[in-house]
Coordinates of N, CA and C and ligand atoms in Angstrom, one line a residue:
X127 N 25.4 9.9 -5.2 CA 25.0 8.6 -4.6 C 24.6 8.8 -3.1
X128 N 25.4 9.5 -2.1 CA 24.5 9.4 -0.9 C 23.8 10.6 -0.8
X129 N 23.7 11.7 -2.1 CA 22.8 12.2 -1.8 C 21.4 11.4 -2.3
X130 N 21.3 10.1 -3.2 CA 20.3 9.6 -3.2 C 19.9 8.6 -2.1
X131 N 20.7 8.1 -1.6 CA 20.8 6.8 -0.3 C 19.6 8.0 0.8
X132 N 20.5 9.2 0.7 CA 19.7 10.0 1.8 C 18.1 10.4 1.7
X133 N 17.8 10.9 0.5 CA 16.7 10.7 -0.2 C 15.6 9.8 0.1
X134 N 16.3 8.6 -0.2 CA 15.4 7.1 0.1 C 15.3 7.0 1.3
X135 N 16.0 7.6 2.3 CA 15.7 7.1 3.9 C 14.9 8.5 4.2
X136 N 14.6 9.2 3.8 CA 13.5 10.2 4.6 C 12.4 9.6 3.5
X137 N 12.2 9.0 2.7 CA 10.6 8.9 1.8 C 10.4 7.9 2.3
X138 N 11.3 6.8 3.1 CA 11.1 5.6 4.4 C 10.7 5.8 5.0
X139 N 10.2 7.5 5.8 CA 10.1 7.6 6.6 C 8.5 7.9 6.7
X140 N 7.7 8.2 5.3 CA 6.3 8.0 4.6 C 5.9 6.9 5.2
X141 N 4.6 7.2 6.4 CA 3.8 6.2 6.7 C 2.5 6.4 5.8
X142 N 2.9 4.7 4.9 CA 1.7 4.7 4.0 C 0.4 4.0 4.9
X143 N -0.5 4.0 4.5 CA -1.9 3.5 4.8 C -2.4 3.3 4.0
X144 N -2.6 1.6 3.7 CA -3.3 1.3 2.0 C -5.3 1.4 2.3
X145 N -6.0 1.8 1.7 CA -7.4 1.5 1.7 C -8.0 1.0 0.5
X146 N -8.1 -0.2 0.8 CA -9.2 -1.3 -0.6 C -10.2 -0.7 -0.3
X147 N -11.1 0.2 -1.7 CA -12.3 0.0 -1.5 C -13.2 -1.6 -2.2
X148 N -14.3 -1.7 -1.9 CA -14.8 -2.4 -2.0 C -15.0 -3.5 -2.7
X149 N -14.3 -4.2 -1.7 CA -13.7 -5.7 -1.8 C -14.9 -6.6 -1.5
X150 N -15.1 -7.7 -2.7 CA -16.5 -8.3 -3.1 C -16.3 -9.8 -2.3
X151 N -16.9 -10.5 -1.6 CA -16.9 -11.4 -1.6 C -16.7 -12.3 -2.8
X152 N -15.7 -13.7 -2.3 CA -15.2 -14.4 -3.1 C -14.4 -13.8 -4.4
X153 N -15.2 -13.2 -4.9 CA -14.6 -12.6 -6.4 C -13.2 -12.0 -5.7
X154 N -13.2 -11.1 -5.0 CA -11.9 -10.0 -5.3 C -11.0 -10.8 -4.2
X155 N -11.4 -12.1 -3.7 CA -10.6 -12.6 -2.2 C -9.1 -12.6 -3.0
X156 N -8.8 -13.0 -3.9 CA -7.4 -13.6 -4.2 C -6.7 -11.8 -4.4
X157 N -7.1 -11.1 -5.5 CA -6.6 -9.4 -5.4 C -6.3 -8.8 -4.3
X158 N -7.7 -9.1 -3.4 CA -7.6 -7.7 -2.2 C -6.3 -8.9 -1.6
X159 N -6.1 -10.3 -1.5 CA -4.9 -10.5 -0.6 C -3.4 -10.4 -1.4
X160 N -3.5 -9.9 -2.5 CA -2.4 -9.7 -3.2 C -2.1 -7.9 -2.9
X161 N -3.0 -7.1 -2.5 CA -3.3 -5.8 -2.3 C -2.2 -5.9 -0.6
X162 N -2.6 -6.9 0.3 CA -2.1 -6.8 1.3 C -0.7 -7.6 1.0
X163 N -0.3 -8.3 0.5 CA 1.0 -8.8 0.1 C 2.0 -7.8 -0.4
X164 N 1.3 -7.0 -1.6 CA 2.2 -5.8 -1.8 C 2.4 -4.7 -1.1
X165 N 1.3 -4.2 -0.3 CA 1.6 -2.9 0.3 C 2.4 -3.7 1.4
X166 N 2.1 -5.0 1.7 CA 3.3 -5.1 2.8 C 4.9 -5.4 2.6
X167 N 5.0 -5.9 1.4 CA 6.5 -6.0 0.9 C 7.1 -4.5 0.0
X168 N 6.0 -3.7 -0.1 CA 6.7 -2.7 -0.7 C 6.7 -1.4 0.4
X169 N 6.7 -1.5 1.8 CA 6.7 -0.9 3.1 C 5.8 0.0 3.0
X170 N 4.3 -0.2 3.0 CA 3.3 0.3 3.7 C 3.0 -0.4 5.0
X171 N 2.4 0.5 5.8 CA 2.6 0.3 6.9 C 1.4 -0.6 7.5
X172 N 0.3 -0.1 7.1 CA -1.0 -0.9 7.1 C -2.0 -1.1 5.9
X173 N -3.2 -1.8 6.2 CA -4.0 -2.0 4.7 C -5.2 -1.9 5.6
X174 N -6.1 -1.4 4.9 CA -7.9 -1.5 5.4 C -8.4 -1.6 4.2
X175 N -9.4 -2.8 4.9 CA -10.3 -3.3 3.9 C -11.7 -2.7 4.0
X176 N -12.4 -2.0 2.7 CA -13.7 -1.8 2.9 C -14.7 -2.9 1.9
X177 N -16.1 -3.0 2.1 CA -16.9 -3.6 1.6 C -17.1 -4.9 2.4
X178 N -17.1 -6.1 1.8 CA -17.4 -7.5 2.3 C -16.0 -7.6 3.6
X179 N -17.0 -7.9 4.5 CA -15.9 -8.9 6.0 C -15.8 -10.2 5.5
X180 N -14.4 -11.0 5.2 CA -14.5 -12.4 5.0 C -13.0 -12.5 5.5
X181 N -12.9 -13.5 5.3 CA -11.1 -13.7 6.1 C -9.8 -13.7 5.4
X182 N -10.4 -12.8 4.8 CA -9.1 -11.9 3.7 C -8.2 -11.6 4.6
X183 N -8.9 -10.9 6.1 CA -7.8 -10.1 6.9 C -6.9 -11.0 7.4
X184 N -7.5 -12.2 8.2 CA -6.6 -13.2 8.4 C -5.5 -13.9 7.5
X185 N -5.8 -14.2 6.0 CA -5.1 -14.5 5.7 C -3.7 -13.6 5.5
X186 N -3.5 -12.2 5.2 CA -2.3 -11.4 4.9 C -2.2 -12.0 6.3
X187 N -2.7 -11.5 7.5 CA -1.9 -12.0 8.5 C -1.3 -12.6 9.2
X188 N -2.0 -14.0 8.2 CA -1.4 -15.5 8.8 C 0.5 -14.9 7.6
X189 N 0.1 -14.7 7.0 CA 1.7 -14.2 6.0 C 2.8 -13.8 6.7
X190 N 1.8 -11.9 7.6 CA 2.9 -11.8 8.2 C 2.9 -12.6 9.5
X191 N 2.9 -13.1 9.8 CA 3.3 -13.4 11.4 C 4.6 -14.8 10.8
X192 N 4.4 -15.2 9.4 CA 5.6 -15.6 9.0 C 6.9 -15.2 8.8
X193 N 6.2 -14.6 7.6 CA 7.6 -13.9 7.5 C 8.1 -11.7 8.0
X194 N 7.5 -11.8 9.0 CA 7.3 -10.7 9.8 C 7.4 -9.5 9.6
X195 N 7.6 -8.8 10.3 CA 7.3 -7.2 10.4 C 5.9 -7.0 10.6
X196 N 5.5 -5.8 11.5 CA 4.7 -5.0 12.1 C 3.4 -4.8 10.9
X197 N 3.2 -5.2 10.0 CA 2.3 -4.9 9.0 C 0.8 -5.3 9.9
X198 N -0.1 -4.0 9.5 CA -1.5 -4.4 10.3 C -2.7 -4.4 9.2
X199 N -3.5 -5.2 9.8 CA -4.4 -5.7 8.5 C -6.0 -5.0 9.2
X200 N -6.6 -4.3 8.8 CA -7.8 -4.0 9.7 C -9.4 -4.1 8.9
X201 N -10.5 -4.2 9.1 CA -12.2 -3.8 8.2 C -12.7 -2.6 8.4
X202 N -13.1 -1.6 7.9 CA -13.8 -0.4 8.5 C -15.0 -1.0 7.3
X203 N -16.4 -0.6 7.9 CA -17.5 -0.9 7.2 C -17.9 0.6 6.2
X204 N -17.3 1.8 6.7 CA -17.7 3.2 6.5 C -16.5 3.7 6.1
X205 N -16.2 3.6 4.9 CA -14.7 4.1 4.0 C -15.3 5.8 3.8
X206 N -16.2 5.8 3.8 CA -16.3 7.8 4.2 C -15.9 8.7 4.9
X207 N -16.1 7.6 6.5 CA -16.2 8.3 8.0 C -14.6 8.0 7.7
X208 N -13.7 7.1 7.8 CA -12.5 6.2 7.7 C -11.8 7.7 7.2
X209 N -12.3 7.9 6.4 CA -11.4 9.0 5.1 C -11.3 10.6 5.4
X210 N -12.5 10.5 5.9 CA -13.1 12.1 6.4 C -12.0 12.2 8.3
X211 N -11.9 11.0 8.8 CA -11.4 11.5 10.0 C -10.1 11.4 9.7
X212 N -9.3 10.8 8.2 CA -7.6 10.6 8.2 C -6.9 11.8 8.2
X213 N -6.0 11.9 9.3 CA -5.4 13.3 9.2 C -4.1 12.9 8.5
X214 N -3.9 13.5 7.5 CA -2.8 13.4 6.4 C -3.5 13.7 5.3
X215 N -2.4 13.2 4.1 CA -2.7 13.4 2.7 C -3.6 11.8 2.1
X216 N -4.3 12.4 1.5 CA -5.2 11.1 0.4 C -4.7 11.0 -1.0
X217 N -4.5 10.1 -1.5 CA -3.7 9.8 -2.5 C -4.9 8.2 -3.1
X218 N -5.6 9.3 -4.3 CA -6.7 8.1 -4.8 C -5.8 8.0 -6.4
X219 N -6.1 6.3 -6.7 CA -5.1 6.2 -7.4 C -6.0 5.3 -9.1
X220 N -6.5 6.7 -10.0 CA -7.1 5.9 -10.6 C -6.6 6.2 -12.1
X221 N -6.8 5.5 -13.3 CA -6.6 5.7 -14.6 C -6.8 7.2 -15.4
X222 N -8.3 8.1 -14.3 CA -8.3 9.2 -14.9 C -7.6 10.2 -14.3
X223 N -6.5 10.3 -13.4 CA -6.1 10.8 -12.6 C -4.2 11.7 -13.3
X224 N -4.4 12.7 -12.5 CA -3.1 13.7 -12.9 C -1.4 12.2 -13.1
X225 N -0.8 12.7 -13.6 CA 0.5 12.0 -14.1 C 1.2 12.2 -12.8
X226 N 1.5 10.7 -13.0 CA 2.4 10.0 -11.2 C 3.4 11.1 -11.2
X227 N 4.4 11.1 -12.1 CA 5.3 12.0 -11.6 C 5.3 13.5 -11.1
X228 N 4.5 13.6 -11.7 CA 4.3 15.4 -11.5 C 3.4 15.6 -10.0
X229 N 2.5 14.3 -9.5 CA 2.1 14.3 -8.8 C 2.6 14.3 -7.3
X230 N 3.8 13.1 -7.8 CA 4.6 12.8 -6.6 C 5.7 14.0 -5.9
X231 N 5.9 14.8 -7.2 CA 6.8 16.2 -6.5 C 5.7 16.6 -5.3
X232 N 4.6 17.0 -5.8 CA 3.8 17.9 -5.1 C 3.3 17.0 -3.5
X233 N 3.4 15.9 -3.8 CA 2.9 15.2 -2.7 C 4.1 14.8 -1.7
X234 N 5.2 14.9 -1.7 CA 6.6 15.0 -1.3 C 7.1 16.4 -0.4
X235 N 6.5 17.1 -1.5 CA 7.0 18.6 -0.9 C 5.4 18.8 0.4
X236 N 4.5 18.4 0.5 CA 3.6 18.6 1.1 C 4.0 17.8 2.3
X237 N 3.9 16.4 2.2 CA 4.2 15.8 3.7 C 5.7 16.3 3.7
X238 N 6.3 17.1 3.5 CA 7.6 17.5 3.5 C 7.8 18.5 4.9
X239 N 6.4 19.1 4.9 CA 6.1 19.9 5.9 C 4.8 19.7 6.6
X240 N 5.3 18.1 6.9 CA 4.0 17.9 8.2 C 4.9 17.1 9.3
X241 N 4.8 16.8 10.4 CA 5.3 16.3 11.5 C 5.2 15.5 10.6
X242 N 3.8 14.6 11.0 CA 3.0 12.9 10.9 C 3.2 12.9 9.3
X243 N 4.5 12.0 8.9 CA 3.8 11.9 7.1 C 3.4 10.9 6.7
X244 N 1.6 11.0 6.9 CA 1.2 9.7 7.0 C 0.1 9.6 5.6
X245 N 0.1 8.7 4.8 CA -0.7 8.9 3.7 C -1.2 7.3 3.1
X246 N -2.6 8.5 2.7 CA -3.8 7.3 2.8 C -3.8 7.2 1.5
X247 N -3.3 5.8 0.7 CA -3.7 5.6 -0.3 C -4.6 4.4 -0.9
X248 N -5.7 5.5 -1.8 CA -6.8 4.3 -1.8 C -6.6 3.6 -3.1
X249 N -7.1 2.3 -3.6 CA -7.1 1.9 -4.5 C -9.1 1.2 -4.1
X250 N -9.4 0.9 -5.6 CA -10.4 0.2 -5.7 C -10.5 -0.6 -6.4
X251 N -11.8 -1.6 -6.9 CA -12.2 -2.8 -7.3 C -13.0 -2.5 -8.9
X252 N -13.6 -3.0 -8.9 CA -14.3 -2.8 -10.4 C -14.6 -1.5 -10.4
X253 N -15.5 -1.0 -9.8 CA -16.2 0.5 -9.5 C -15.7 1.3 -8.3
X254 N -15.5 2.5 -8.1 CA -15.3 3.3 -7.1 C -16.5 3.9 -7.1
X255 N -17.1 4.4 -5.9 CA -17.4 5.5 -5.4 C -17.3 7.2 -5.9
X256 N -18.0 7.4 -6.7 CA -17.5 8.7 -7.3 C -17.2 9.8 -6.3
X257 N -17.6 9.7 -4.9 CA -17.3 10.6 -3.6 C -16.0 10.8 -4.1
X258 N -14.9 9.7 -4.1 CA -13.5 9.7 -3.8 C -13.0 10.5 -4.4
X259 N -13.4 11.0 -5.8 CA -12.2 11.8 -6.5 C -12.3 13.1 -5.5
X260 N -13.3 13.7 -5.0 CA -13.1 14.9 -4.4 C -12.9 14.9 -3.1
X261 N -13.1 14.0 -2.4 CA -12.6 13.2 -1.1 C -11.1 13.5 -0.9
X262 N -10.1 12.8 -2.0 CA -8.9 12.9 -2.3 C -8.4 14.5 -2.7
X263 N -7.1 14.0 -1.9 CA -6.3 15.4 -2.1 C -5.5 15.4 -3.4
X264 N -5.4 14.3 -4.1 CA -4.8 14.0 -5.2 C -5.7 12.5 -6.1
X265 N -6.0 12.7 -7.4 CA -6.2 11.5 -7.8 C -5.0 11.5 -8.7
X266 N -4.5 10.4 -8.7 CA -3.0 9.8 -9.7 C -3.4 8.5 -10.3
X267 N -3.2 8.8 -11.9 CA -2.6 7.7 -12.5 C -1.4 7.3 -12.9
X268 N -1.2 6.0 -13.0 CA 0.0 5.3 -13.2 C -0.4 5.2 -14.6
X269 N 0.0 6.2 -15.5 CA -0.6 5.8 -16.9 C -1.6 5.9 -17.0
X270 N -2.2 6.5 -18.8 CA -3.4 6.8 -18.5 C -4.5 5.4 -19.3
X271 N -3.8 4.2 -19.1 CA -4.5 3.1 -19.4 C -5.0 2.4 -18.2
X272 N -6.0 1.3 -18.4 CA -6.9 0.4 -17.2 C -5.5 -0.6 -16.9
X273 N -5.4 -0.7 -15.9 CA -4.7 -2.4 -15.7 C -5.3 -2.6 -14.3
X274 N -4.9 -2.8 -13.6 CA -4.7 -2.9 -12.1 C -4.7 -3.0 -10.9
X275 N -5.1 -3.0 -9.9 CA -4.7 -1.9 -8.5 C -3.5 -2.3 -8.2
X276 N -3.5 -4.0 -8.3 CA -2.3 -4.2 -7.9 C -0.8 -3.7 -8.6
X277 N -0.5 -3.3 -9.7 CA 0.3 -2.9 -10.3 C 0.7 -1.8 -10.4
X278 N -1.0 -0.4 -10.0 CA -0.5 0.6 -9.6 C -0.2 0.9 -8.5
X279 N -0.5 0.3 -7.1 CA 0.0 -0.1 -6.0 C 1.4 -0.1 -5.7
X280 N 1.9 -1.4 -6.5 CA 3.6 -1.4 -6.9 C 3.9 -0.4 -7.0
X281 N 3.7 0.4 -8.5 CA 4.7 1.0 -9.0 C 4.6 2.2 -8.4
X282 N 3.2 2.9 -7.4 CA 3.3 4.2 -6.8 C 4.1 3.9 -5.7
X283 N 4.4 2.7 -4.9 CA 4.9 2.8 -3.5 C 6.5 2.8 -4.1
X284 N 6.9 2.0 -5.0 CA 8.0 2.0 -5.7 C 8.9 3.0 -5.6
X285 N 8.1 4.2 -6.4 CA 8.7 5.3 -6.6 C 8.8 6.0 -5.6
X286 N 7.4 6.2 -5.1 CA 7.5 6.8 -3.7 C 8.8 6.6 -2.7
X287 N 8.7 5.4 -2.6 CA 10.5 5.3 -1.5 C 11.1 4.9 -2.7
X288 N 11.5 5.4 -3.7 CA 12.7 5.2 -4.6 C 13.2 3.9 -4.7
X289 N 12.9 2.9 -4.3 CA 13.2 1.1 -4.7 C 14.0 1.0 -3.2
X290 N 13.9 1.9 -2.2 CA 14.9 1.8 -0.9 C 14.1 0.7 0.1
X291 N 12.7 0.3 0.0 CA 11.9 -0.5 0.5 C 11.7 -2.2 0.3
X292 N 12.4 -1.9 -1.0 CA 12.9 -3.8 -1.8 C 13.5 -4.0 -0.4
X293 N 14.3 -3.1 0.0 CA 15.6 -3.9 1.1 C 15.4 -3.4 2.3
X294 N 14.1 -3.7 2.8 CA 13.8 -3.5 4.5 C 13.9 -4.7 5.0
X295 N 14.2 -5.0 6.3 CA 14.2 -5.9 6.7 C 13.0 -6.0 8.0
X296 N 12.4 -7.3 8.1 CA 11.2 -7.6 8.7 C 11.4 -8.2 10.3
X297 N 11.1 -7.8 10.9 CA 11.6 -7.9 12.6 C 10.6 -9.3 12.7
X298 N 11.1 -10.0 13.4 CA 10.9 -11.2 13.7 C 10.1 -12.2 13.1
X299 N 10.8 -12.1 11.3 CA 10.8 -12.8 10.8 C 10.6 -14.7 11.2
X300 N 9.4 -15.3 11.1 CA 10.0 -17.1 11.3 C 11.0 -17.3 10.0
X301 N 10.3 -17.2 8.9 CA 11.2 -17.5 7.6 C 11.8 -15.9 7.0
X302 N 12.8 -16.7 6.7 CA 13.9 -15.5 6.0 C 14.1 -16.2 4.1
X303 N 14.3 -15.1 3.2 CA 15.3 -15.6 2.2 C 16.4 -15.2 2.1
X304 N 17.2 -16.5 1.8 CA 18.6 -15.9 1.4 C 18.8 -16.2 0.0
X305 N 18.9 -14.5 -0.5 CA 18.6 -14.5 -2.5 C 20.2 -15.4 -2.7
X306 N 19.7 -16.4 -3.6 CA 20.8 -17.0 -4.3 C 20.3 -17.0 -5.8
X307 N 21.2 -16.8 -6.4 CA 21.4 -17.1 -7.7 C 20.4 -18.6 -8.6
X308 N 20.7 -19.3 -7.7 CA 19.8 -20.7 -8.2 C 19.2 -21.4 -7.1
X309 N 18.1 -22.2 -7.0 CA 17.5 -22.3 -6.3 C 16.7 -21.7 -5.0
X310 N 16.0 -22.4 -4.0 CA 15.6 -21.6 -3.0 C 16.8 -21.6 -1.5
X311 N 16.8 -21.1 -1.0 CA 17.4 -20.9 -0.3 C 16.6 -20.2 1.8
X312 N 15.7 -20.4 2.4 CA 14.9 -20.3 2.9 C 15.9 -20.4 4.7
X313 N 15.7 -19.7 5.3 CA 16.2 -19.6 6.9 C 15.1 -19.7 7.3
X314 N 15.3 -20.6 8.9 CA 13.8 -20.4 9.4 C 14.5 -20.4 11.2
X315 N 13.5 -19.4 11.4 CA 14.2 -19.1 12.7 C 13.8 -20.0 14.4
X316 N 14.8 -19.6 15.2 CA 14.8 -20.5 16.0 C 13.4 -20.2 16.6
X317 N 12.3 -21.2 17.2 CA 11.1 -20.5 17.3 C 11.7 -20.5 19.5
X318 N 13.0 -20.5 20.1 CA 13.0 -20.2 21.1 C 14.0 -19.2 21.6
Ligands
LIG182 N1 -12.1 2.6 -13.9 C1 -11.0 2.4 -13.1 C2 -10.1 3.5 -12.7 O1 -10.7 4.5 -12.2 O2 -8.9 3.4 -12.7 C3 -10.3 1.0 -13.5 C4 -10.8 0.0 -12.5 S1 -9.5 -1.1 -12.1 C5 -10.3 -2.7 -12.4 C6 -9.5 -1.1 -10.3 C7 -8.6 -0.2 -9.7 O3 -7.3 -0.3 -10.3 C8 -8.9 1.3 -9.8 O4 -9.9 1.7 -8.9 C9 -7.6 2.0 -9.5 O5 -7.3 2.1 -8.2 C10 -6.6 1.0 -10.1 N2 -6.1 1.3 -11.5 C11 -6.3 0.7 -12.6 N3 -5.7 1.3 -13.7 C12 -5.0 2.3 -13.1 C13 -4.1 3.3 -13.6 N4 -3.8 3.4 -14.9 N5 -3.6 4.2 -12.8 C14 -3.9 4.2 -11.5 N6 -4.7 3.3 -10.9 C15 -5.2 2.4 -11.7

C-alpha cells in the first residue's frame, strides 16, 4: 500500500503537456474544449492548440480561473517547429500504435532518468499529419479500436499517475465540490 501511495506521487511528478493537433473551426470547438477539460482534471499541466485560432483557449480558461489551479491554455500555428524544439519525451497517441501497457513501462523507466519529466502528449482530430508517427518517440494505442481522443486522453493520463490525480487539489479554487452522496453540494470561495 505505501509502496503504491509512493509510486503515485513520483508519476505526479510527470509534467504532462497535452498538444491538439488540428482543431477545425466550429466542428471540433466542443472536443478540443473537452480535450482541455480533461487534461486539466486529470493533472496535465498545460494544453496547446494547433490548427484554427477561435476562442476555444478562452473558454478552458474562463473554467479554470473557476474552479482553479495553474492549468495553461496556449495556440502555436507550427505543431512541427512546437515538437521539434520540445525537450522531453513525445507520446503520440493513436489506434495504430504499440500496447499502452508495455508502452508505459518503457516511458516511465525513460523519464525515470531525466531531471525535467516533461512529456508531450499529442492527440489529434479526424486526420493527423503522417510526420507525427516518426516525430514521436512513442506512438500508443489505447486499444487497437477507433473511439476517441478524448477517452484515450483519459485513460493514458489515468494510468500514467495511477488514479493519484482524481484527488489533486486546485489552488485557488472560486468553486469547490463537496462529493456527497446525493445531490450537489458546491463551496464557493470568499472572493476577499
Ligand atoms: N485514425 C485515427 C488514429 O490514428 O487513431 C482515429 C482518429 S480519431 C477520430 C482522433 C484521435 O483520437 C486520434 O488522432 C487519436 O489521437 C485518438 N484515438 C482514437 N482512437 C484511439 C485509440 N484506440 N488509441 C489511441 N488513440 C486513439
Amino acid at each position: 500500500m505505501v509502496r503504491a501511495k509512493e509510486a503515485t506521487r513520483s508519476a505526479l511528478d510527470i509534467d504532462v503537456t497535452v498538444l491538439r493537433l488540428g482543431h477545425r473551426l466550429v466542428r471540433d470547438e466542443r472536443i478540443s474544449t473537452h480535450i482541455g477539460l480533461v487534461s486539466r482534471a486529470f493533472g496535465a499541466r498545460s494544453l496547446v492548440l494547433t490548427g484554427a485560432d477561435d476562442h476555444t483557449v478562452d473558454s478552458i480558461r474562463r473554467v479554470r480561473d473557476s474552479w482553479g489551479g495553474e492549468f495553461e491554455v496556449s495556440y502555436v500555428k507550427n505543431w512541427k517547429e512546437f515538437v521539434n524544439k520540445w525537450k522531453g519525451t513525445v507520446v503520440h497517441l493513436t489506434m495504430y500504435g504499440e500496447n499502452l501497457d508495455e508502452c508505459l513501462n518503457k516511458i516511465r523507466k525513460e523519464l525515470g532518468l531525466k531531471e525535467r519529466k516533461a512529456l508531450l502528449l499529442v492527440v489529434g482530430a479526424e486526420k493527423v499529419p503522417p510526420q507525427i508517427y516518426s516525430e514521436a518517440n512513442y506512438n500508443v494505442s489505447v486499444g487497437n479500436q477507433p473511439h476517441s481522443e478524448v477517452a484515450a486522453l483519459a485513460v493514458f493520463l489515468d494510468r500514467l499517475f495511477m488514479g493519484g490525480e482524481l484527488y489533486s487539489t486546485f489552488v485557488k479554487a472560486k468553486l469547490r465540490i463537496k462529493p456527497s452522496a446525493r445531490g450537489k453540494k458546491v463551496e464557493i470561495a470568499n472572493e476577499d
